[in-house]
Short mmCIF file of C-alpha atoms and ligand atoms in Angstrom, two decimals:
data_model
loop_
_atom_site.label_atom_id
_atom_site.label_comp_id
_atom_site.label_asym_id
_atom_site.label_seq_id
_atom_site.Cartn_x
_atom_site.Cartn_y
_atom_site.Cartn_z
CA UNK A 1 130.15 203.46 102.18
CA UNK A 2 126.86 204.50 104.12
CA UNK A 3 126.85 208.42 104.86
CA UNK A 4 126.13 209.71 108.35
CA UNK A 5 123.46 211.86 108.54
CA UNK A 6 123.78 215.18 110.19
CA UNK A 7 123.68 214.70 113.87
CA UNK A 8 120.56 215.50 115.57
CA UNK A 9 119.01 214.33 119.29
CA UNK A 10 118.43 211.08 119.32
CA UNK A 11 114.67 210.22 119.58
CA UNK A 12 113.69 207.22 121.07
CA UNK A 13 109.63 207.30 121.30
CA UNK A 14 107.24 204.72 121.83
CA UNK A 15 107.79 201.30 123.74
CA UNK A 16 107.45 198.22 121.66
CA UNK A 17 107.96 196.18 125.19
CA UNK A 18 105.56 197.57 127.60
CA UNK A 19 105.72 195.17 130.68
CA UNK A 20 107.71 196.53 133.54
CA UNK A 21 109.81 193.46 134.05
CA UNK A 22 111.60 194.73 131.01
CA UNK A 23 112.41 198.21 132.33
CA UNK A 24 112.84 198.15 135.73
CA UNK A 25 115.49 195.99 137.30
CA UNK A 26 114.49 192.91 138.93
CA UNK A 27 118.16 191.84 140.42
CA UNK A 28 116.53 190.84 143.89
CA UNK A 29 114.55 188.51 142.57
CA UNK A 30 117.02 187.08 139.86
CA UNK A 31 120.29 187.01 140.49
CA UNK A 32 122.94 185.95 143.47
CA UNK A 33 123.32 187.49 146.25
CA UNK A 34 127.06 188.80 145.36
CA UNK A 35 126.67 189.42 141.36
CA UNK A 36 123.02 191.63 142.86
CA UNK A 37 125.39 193.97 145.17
CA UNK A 38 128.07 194.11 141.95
CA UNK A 39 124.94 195.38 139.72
CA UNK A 40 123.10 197.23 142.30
CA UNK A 41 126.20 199.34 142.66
CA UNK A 42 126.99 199.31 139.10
CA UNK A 43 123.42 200.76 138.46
CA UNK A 44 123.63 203.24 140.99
CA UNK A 45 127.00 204.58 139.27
CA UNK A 46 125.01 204.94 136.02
CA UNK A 47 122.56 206.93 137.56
CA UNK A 48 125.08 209.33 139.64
CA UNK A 49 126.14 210.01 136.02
CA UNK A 50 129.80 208.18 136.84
CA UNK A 51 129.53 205.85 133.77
CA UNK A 52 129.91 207.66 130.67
CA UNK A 53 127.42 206.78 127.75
CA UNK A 54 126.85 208.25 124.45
CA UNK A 55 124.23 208.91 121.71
CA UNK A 56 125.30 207.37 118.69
CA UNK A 57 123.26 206.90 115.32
CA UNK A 58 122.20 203.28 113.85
CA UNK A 59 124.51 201.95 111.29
CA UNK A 60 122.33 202.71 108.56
CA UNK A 61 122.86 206.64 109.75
CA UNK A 62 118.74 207.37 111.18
CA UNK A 63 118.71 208.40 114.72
CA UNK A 64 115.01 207.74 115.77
CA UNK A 65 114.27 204.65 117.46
CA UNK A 66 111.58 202.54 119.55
CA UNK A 67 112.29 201.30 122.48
CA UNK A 68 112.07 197.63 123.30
CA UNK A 69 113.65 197.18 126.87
CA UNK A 70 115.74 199.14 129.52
CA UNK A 71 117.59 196.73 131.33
CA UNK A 72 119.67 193.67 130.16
CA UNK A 73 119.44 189.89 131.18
CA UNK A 74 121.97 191.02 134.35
CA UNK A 75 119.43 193.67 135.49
CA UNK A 76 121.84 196.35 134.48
CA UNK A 77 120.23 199.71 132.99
CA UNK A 78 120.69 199.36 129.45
CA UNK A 79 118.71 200.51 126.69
CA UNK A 80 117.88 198.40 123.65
CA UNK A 81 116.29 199.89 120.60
CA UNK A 82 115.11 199.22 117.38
CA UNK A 83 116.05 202.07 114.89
CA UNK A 84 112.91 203.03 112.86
CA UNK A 85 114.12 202.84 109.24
CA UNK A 86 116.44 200.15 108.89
CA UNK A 87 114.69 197.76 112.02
CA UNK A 88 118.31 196.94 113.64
CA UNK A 89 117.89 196.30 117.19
CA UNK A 90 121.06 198.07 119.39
CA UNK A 91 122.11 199.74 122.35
CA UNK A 92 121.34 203.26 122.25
CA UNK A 93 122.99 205.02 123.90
CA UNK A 94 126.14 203.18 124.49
CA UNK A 95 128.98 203.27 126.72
CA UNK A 96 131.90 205.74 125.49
CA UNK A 97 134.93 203.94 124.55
CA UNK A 98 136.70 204.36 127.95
CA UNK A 99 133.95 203.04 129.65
CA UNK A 100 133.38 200.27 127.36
CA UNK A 101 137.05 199.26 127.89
CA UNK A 102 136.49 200.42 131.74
CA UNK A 103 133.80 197.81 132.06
CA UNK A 104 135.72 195.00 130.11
CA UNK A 105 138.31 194.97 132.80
CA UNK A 106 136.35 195.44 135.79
CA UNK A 107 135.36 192.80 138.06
CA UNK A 108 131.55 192.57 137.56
CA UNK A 109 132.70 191.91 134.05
CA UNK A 110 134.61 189.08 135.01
CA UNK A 111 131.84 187.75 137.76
CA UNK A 112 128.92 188.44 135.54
CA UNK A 113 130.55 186.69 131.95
CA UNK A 114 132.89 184.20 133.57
CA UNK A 115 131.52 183.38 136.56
CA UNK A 116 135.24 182.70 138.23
CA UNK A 117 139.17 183.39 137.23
CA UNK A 118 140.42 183.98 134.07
CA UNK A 119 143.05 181.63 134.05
CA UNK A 120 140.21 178.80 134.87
CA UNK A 121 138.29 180.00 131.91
CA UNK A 122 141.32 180.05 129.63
CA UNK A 123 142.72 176.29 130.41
CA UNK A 124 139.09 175.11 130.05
CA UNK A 125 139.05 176.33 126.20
CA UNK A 126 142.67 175.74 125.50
CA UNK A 127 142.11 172.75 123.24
CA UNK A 128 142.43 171.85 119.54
CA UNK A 129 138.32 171.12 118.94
CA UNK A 130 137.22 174.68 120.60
CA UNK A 131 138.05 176.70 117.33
CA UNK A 132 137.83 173.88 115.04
CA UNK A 133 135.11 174.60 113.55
CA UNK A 134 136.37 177.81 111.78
CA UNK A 135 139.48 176.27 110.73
CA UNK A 136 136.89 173.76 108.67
CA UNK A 137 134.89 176.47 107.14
CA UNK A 138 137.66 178.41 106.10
CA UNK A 139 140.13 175.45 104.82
CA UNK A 140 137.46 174.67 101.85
CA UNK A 141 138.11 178.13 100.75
CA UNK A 142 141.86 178.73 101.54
CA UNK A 143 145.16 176.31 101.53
CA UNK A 144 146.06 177.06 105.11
CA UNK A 145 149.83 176.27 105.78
CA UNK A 146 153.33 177.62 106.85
CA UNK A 147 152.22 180.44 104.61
CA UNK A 148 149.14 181.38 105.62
CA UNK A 149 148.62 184.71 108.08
CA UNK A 150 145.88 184.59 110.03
CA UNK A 151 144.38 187.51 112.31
CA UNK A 152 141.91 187.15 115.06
CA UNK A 153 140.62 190.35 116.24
CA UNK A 154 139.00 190.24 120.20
CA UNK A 155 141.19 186.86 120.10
CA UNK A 156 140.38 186.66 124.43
CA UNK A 157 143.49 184.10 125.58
CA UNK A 158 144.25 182.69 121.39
CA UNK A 159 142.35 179.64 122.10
CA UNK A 160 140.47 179.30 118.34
CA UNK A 161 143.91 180.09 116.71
CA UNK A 162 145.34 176.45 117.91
CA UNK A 163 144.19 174.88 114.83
CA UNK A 164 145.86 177.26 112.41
CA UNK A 165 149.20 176.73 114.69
CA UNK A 166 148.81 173.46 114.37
CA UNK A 167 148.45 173.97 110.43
CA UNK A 168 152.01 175.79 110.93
CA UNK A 169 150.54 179.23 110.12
CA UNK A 170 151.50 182.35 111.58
CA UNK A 171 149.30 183.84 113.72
CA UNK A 172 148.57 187.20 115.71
CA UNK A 173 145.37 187.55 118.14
CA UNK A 174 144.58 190.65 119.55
CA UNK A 175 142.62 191.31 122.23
CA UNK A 176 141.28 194.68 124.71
CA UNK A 177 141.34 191.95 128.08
CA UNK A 178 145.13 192.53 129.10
CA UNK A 179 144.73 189.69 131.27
CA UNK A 180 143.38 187.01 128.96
CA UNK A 181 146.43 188.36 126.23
CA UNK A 182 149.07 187.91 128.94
CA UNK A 183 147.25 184.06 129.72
CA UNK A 184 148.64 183.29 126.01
CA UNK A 185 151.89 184.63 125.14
CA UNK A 186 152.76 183.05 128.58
CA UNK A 187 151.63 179.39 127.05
CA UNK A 188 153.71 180.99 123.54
CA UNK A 189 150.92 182.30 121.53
CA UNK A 190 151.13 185.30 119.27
CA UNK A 191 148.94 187.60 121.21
CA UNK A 192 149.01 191.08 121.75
CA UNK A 193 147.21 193.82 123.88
CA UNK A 194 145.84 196.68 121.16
CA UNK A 195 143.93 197.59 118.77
CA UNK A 196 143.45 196.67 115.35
CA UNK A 197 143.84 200.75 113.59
CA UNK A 198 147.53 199.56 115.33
CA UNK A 199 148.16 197.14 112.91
CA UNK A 200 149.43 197.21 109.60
CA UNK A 201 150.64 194.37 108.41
CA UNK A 202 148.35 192.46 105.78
CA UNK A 203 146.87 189.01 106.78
CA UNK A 204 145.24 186.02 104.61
CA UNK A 205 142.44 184.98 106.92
CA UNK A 206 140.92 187.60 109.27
CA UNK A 207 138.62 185.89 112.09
CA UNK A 208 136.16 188.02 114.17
CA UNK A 209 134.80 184.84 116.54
CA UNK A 210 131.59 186.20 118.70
CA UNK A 211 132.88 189.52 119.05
CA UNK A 212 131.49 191.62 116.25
CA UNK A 213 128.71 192.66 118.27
CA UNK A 214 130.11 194.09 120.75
CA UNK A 215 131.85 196.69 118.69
CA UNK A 216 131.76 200.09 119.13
CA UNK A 217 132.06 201.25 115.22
CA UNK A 218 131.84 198.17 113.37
CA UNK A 219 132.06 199.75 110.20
CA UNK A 220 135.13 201.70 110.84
CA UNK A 221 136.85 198.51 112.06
CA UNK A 222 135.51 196.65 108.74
CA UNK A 223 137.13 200.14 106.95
CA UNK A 224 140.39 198.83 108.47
CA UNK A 225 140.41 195.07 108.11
CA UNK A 226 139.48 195.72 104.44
CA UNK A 227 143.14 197.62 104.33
CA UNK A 228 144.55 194.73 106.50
CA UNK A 229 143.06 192.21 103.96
CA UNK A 230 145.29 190.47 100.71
CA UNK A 231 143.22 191.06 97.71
CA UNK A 232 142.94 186.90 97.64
CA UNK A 233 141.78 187.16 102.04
CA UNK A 234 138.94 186.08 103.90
CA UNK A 235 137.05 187.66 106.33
CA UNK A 236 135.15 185.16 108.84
CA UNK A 237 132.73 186.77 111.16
CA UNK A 238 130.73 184.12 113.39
CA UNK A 239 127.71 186.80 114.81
CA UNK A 240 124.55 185.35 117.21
CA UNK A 241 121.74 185.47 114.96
CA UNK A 242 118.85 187.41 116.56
CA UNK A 243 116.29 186.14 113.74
CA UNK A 244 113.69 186.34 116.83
CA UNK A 245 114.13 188.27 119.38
CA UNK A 246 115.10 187.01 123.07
CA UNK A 247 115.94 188.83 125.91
CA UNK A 248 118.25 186.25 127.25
CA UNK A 249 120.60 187.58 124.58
CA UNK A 250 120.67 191.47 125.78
CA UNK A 251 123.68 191.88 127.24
CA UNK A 252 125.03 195.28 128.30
CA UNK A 253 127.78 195.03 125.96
CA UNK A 254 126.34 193.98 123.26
CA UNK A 255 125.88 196.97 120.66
CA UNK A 256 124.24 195.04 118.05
CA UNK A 257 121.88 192.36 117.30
CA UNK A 258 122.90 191.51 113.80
CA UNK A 259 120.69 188.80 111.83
CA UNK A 260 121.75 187.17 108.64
CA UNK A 261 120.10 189.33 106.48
CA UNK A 262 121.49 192.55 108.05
CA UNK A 263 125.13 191.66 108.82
CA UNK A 264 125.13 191.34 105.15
CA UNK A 265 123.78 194.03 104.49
CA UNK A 266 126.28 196.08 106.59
CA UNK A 267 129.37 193.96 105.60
CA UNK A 268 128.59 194.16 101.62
CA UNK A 269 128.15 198.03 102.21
CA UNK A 270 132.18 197.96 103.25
CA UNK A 271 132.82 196.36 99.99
CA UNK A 272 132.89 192.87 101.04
CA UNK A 273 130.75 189.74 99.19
CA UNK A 274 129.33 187.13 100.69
CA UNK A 275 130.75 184.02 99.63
CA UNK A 276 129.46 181.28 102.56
CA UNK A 277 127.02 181.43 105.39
CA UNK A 278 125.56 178.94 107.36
CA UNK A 279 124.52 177.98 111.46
CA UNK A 280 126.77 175.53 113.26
CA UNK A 281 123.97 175.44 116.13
CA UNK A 282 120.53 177.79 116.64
CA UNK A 283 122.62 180.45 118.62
CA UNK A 284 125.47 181.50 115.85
CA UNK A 285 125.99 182.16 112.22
CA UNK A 286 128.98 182.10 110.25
CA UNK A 287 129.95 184.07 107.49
CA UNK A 288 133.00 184.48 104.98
CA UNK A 289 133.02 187.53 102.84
CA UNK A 290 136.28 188.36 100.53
CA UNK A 291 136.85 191.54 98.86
CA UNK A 292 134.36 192.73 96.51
CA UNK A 293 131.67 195.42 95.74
CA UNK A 294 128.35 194.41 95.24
CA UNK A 295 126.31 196.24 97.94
CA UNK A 296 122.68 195.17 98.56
CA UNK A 297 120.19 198.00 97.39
CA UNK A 298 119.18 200.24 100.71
CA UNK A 299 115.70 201.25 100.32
CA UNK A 300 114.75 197.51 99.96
CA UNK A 301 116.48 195.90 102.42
CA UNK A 302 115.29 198.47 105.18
CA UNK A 303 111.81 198.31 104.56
CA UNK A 304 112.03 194.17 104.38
CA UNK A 305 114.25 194.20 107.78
CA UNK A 306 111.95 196.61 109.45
CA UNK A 307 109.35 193.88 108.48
CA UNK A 308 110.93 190.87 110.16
CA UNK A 309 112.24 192.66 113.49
CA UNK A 310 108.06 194.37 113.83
CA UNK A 311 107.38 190.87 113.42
CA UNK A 312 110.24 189.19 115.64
CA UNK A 313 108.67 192.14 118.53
CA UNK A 314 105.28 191.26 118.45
CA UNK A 315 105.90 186.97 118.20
CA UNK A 316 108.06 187.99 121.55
CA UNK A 317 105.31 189.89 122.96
CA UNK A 318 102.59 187.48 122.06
CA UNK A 319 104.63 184.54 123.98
CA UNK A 320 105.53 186.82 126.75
CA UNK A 321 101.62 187.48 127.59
CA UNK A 322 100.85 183.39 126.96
CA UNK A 323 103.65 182.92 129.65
CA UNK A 324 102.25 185.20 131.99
CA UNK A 325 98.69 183.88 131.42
CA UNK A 326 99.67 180.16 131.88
CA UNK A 327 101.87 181.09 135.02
CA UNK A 328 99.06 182.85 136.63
ZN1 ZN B 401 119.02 201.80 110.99
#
């Protein structure tokens, strides 16, 4: 497992984005007229101090970071940082748990992400095809049947777990939105409202669909699904791949901008291996890992990820001043 180190004050020094459109928020321009009031007050809570955040150290246990921008695609005030050693890009510092779980419920959640009611969202993704796909990738590694117990952790209204009910498998999904959990079991899905150091119970197939990101300790969760995990399991994460950086992808609750390379690197470092990986469009990755301890060697990976997100920064910045050049 990757040690802590002892907890100092965060640093976060120099700014790898300078232009001001990525630090100051630019809702007027942007956004709505009614999701710009729901930010404009949310920011204004943030800076009365009403929103609780927290320091919290990178993943690979450093605490000194560059900066890249300070609000997200919404306008909200949200730091995203690169930590220094390891290159992992991240919210720093983060909401606390409360008001992660605070914000998840609230309604500039639900108008910012969904756009209208739950419900709505639910019936448009209640259908065979929308989780499909990681039925397929998991079914040439696993007989799924009557057998087969399948977990999907931040499961939203069950929706990806209709193929594996189909399959005859039984299935829980578990989810923080109390609304999108209560959409489910009222259509007869196996869905429940808590978290997964709740559950204890082992499972064959544990699914984390989009969600892995948004986190708060990833690593303590992976701690837990590698208890909740037969020896003979799968664990399938599907993560958006931030090979270059975009800011159309910060989000203020995303924690973590995993790539390919470091998601493994992270996973294998819970005892996990790799076994499959691979893109089902530009956005997402998939990967299946399955017990196993084979972590990747630390001092090499940081300096090579480093490398690529330094690189990732300065292809963003490059395009960023061609953009501004041509629109001029
Ligand atoms: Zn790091």
């Amino acid at each position: 497992m990757l040690k802590r180190e002892k907890k100092d004050m965060i640093t976060v020094d120099k700014k790898l984005i300078e232009h001001n459109e990525f630090h100051i928020p630019f809702y007027k321009q942007r956004r709505e007229k009614n999701s710009c009031m729901l930010v404009e007050k949310f920011n204004s809570n943030i800076k009365d101090g009403l929103i609780e955040f927290e320091d919290a150290d990178c993943l690979c246990g450093h605490n000194q970071f560059y900066l890249l921008t300070s609000v997200d695609k919404h306008s909200v005030l949200h730091k995203t940082v690169m930590c220094q050693r390891c290159g992992l890009l991240q919210t720093n510092p983060h909401y606390s748990h409360d008001a992660l779980r605070d914000f998840l419920e609230s309604n500039i959640y639900k108008n910012l992400y969904y756009g209208g009611s739950y419900e709505n969202y639910a019936y448009e993704k209640y259908n065979i095809f929308t989780g499909m796909y990681i039925y397929e990738d998991l079914k040439k590694f696993i007989n799924i049947n009557q057998d087969t117990k399948v977990l999907e952790i931040g499961s939203a209204a069950g929706w990806n777990l209709l193929p594996f009910i189909d399959k005859k498998a039984k299935v829980l999904g578990i989810d923080y939105n109390n609304r999108f959990v209560e959409i489910g079991k009222s259509i007869g899905i196996n869905l429940e409202h808590k978290t997964v150091y709740e559950l204890e119970e082992k499972f064959d197939i544990i699914i984390i669909n989009k969600m892995f990101s948004i986190i708060l300790e990833p690593l303590n969760v992976l701690k837990k699904v590698k208890e909740l995990l037969n020896p003979n399991g799968l664990l399938y994460l599907n993560v958006l791949s931030n090979e270059r950086f975009d800011f159309n992808r910060i989000h203020n609750i995303r924690l973590y901008y995993f790539t390919i390379h470091s998601l493994n690197y992270f996973v294998s470092h819970c005892e996990f291996v790799r076994i499959r990986y691979g893109r089902h469009n530009k956005d997402y990755s998939f990967h299946i890992f399955k017990h196993g301890n084979k972590p990747q060697a630390s001092d090499k990976f940081f300096r090579q990820n480093l490398r690529r997100s330094m690189r990732s920064i300065r292809y963003f910045n490059l395009k960023y001043k061609l953009k501004l050049f041509f629109d001029s």
